[in-house]
Structures are given as C-alpha cells and as structure tokens.
PDB file of C-alpha atoms in Angstrom:
ATOM      1  CA  GLN N   1     -17.517   0.261  -9.423  1.00 71.00           C
ATOM      2  CA  GLU N   2     -14.878   0.506  -6.725  1.00 81.00           C
ATOM      3  CA  GLN N   3     -11.432   1.084  -8.137  1.00 90.00           C
ATOM      4  CA  LEU N   4      -8.015   1.752  -6.644  1.00 94.00           C
ATOM      5  CA  VAL N   5      -5.315   3.581  -8.559  1.00 94.00           C
ATOM      6  CA  GLU N   6      -1.709   3.591  -7.356  1.00 96.00           C
ATOM      7  CA  SER N   7       1.009   6.030  -8.281  1.00 96.00           C
ATOM      8  CA  GLY N   8       4.408   7.179  -7.085  1.00 97.00           C
ATOM      9  CA  GLY N   9       6.618   4.259  -7.981  1.00 97.00           C
ATOM     10  CA  GLY N  10       9.956   4.673  -9.660  1.00 98.00           C
ATOM     11  CA  LEU N  11      13.691   4.192  -9.389  1.00 98.00           C
ATOM     12  CA  VAL N  12      15.423   5.279  -6.194  1.00 98.00           C
ATOM     13  CA  GLN N  13      18.858   4.720  -4.714  1.00 98.00           C
ATOM     14  CA  PRO N  14      19.385   2.682  -1.559  1.00 98.00           C
ATOM     15  CA  GLY N  15      18.715   4.864   1.456  1.00 98.00           C
ATOM     16  CA  GLY N  16      16.329   7.038  -0.499  1.00 98.00           C
ATOM     17  CA  SER N  17      12.665   7.800   0.068  1.00 98.00           C
ATOM     18  CA  LEU N  18       9.504   7.467  -1.947  1.00 98.00           C
ATOM     19  CA  ARG N  19       5.812   8.058  -1.324  1.00 98.00           C
ATOM     20  CA  LEU N  20       3.156   5.898  -2.912  1.00 98.00           C
ATOM     21  CA  SER N  21      -0.434   7.037  -3.288  1.00 98.00           C
ATOM     22  CA  CYS N  22      -3.625   5.045  -3.675  1.00 96.00           C
ATOM     23  CA  VAL N  23      -6.787   6.863  -4.703  1.00 94.00           C
ATOM     24  CA  ALA N  24     -10.143   5.152  -4.240  1.00 90.00           C
ATOM     25  CA  SER N  25     -12.987   5.921  -6.603  1.00 88.00           C
ATOM     26  CA  GLY N  26     -15.443   5.442  -3.758  1.00 75.00           C
ATOM     27  CA  SER N  27     -15.236   6.467  -0.135  1.00 74.00           C
ATOM     28  CA  ILE N  28     -12.489   4.743   1.795  1.00 72.00           C
ATOM     29  CA  PHE N  29     -15.022   4.376   4.603  1.00 71.00           C
ATOM     30  CA  THR N  30     -16.623   1.684   2.468  1.00 76.00           C
ATOM     31  CA  PHE N  31     -13.786  -0.578   3.571  1.00 85.00           C
ATOM     32  CA  ASN N  32     -12.793  -1.955   6.935  1.00 90.00           C
ATOM     33  CA  ALA N  33      -9.132  -1.879   6.025  1.00 93.00           C
ATOM     34  CA  THR N  34      -6.874  -0.567   3.310  1.00 94.00           C
ATOM     35  CA  GLY N  35      -3.232  -1.230   2.783  1.00 95.00           C
ATOM     36  CA  TRP N  36      -0.267  -2.056   0.665  1.00 98.00           C
ATOM     37  CA  TYR N  37       1.108  -5.352  -0.548  1.00 98.00           C
ATOM     38  CA  ARG N  38       4.173  -5.994  -2.633  1.00 98.00           C
ATOM     39  CA  GLN N  39       5.346  -8.739  -4.924  1.00 98.00           C
ATOM     40  CA  ALA N  40       8.961  -9.171  -5.908  1.00 97.00           C
ATOM     41  CA  ALA N  41       9.970 -11.097  -8.997  1.00 95.00           C
ATOM     42  CA  GLY N  42       9.551 -14.804  -8.413  1.00 96.00           C
ATOM     43  CA  LYS N  43       8.026 -14.272  -4.967  1.00 97.00           C
ATOM     44  CA  GLN N  44       4.543 -14.377  -3.489  1.00 97.00           C
ATOM     45  CA  ARG N  45       2.646 -11.229  -2.711  1.00 97.00           C
ATOM     46  CA  GLU N  46       3.111 -10.115   0.887  1.00 97.00           C
ATOM     47  CA  LEU N  47       1.491  -7.604   3.193  1.00 97.00           C
ATOM     48  CA  VAL N  48       3.564  -4.479   3.742  1.00 98.00           C
ATOM     49  CA  ALA N  49       1.280  -2.229   5.771  1.00 98.00           C
ATOM     50  CA  ALA N  50      -2.399  -1.814   6.538  1.00 97.00           C
ATOM     51  CA  ILE N  51      -4.644   0.710   8.215  1.00 96.00           C
ATOM     52  CA  THR N  52      -8.146   0.064   9.502  1.00 93.00           C
ATOM     53  CA  SER N  53     -11.141   2.362   9.316  1.00 88.00           C
ATOM     54  CA  GLY N  54     -10.481   3.110  12.973  1.00 89.00           C
ATOM     55  CA  GLY N  55      -6.912   4.191  12.286  1.00 91.00           C
ATOM     56  CA  ASN N  56      -5.133   1.145  13.639  1.00 95.00           C
ATOM     57  CA  THR N  57      -1.981   0.256  11.692  1.00 97.00           C
ATOM     58  CA  ASN N  58      -0.036  -2.898  11.058  1.00 97.00           C
ATOM     59  CA  TYR N  59       3.366  -3.353   9.432  1.00 98.00           C
ATOM     60  CA  ALA N  60       5.471  -6.201   8.205  1.00 98.00           C
ATOM     61  CA  ASP N  61       8.498  -6.712  10.418  1.00 98.00           C
ATOM     62  CA  SER N  62      10.793  -6.009   7.487  1.00 97.00           C
ATOM     63  CA  VAL N  63       9.508  -2.446   7.090  1.00 98.00           C
ATOM     64  CA  LYS N  64       8.817  -1.393  10.675  1.00 98.00           C
ATOM     65  CA  GLY N  65      10.479   1.894  11.465  1.00 98.00           C
ATOM     66  CA  ARG N  66      11.020   2.666   7.789  1.00 98.00           C
ATOM     67  CA  PHE N  67       7.536   2.785   6.238  1.00 98.00           C
ATOM     68  CA  ILE N  68       4.480   4.731   7.370  1.00 98.00           C
ATOM     69  CA  ILE N  69       0.949   4.180   6.126  1.00 98.00           C
ATOM     70  CA  SER N  70      -1.505   7.042   6.398  1.00 96.00           C
ATOM     71  CA  ARG N  71      -4.884   8.161   5.154  1.00 92.00           C
ATOM     72  CA  ASP N  72      -6.236  11.465   3.906  1.00 91.00           C
ATOM     73  CA  ASN N  73     -10.010  11.215   4.053  1.00 84.00           C
ATOM     74  CA  ALA N  74     -10.583  14.514   2.264  1.00 86.00           C
ATOM     75  CA  LYS N  75      -8.588  13.257  -0.711  1.00 91.00           C
ATOM     76  CA  ASN N  76      -9.893   9.697  -0.411  1.00 89.00           C
ATOM     77  CA  THR N  77      -6.300   8.550  -0.567  1.00 93.00           C
ATOM     78  CA  VAL N  78      -4.057   6.129   1.276  1.00 95.00           C
ATOM     79  CA  TYR N  79      -0.323   6.763   1.304  1.00 97.00           C
ATOM     80  CA  LEU N  80       2.762   4.707   1.925  1.00 98.00           C
ATOM     81  CA  GLN N  81       5.756   6.809   2.889  1.00 98.00           C
ATOM     82  CA  MET N  82       8.890   4.742   2.421  1.00 98.00           C
ATOM     83  CA  SER N  83      12.294   5.734   3.723  1.00 98.00           C
ATOM     84  CA  SER N  84      15.693   4.095   4.133  1.00 98.00           C
ATOM     85  CA  LEU N  85      14.873   2.007   1.108  1.00 98.00           C
ATOM     86  CA  LYS N  86      16.814  -1.167   0.483  1.00 98.00           C
ATOM     87  CA  PRO N  87      17.300  -3.248  -2.666  1.00 98.00           C
ATOM     88  CA  ALA N  88      15.136  -5.904  -0.990  1.00 97.00           C
ATOM     89  CA  ASP N  89      12.238  -3.445  -1.152  1.00 98.00           C
ATOM     90  CA  THR N  90      12.238  -3.714  -4.938  1.00 98.00           C
ATOM     91  CA  ALA N  91       8.820  -5.000  -5.973  1.00 98.00           C
ATOM     92  CA  VAL N  92       5.521  -4.128  -7.545  1.00 98.00           C
ATOM     93  CA  TYR N  93       3.442  -2.478  -4.854  1.00 98.00           C
ATOM     94  CA  TYR N  94      -0.320  -2.974  -4.852  1.00 98.00           C
ATOM     95  CA  CYS N  95      -2.990  -1.057  -3.027  1.00 96.00           C
ATOM     96  CA  ASN N  96      -5.652  -3.210  -1.418  1.00 95.00           C
ATOM     97  CA  ALA N  97      -8.984  -2.621   0.298  1.00 94.00           C
ATOM     98  CA  VAL N  98     -11.230  -5.078   2.099  1.00 93.00           C
ATOM     99  CA  ARG N  99     -14.836  -4.882   3.229  1.00 90.00           C
ATOM    100  CA  TYR N 100     -15.855  -7.697   5.538  1.00 90.00           C
ATOM    101  CA  ARG N 101     -19.611  -7.279   5.281  1.00 87.00           C
ATOM    102  CA  GLY N 102     -20.692  -8.762   1.974  1.00 87.00           C
ATOM    103  CA  TYR N 103     -17.043  -9.575   1.450  1.00 90.00           C
ATOM    104  CA  LEU N 104     -15.329  -7.435  -1.140  1.00 90.00           C
ATOM    105  CA  GLU N 105     -11.642  -7.190  -1.915  1.00 93.00           C
ATOM    106  CA  VAL N 106     -10.312  -4.647  -4.386  1.00 93.00           C
ATOM    107  CA  TRP N 107      -6.820  -4.384  -5.837  1.00 95.00           C
ATOM    108  CA  GLY N 108      -5.058  -1.621  -7.681  1.00 96.00           C
ATOM    109  CA  GLN N 109      -3.059  -2.153 -10.840  1.00 96.00           C
ATOM    110  CA  GLY N 110       0.305  -1.945  -9.107  1.00 97.00           C
ATOM    111  CA  THR N 111       3.220   0.462  -9.247  1.00 97.00           C
ATOM    112  CA  LEU N 112       6.836  -0.626  -9.608  1.00 98.00           C
ATOM    113  CA  VAL N 113       9.414   0.421  -7.042  1.00 98.00           C
ATOM    114  CA  THR N 114      13.032  -0.280  -7.931  1.00 98.00           C
ATOM    115  CA  VAL N 115      15.762   0.354  -5.370  1.00 98.00           C
ATOM    116  CA  SER N 116      19.126   0.206  -7.071  1.00 97.00           C
ATOM    117  CA  LEU N 117      22.333   2.091  -7.713  1.00 92.00           C
TER     118      LEU N 117
END
C-alpha cells in the first residue's frame, strides 16, 4: 500500500533553483531512510541525497553545498531543494524509501529535471 509520489520537476536555466517534493501515502516513520536518486539518459541510477529517520543526511559529492534534503513530518513529505543547477544535473529524479526490518524498498514514479538554456 505504500506509495511515493514526486512532483516539482521541470525546465530551469543553469544557476537556477528547483524544489522537488515526495509525498508518502503512509507515515515516513515506517522507513529507516528516505531520499532521492537520479538517472540521466544512458546512465545508471545514482544516489543524490538521503535522510534517515533520525535526521542524519548524506549527499553525493557532486551535489554537496548545492542540494538540501529535508523532511516535513506533518505533511509526510520529503523535499529536495536544488540550487546552482548545472546541465549535468539533468535527469529523472526518483524518491526512494527503505525499511530494513522485513526489507521493503519503495520507489516513486520519477520527475524530470532539465537544466538547459
């Protein structure tokens, strides 16, 4: 029954900002960690940022200092605030959640971010 729904993707110019949202149908406390992955055309999916149930965060080196992952428990939503966007950030971004106990991994449908002039 758990579902993740992403939104907020679109076309932005280099140097611009964008905020992605991921809404979970169930409580985000169900999961040990939630985060964002991205997959560029012809490339493998890679971890962008993650946040644990305890609030610990982790970022890919390529986005450190530019992206911020956060959580709003009241809205059951995880966000990815992206700034100083580069063409290399162009990809489909996927929300992800993992529960270690009785292992469960859930993926959203993806939202396309295009950084271009």
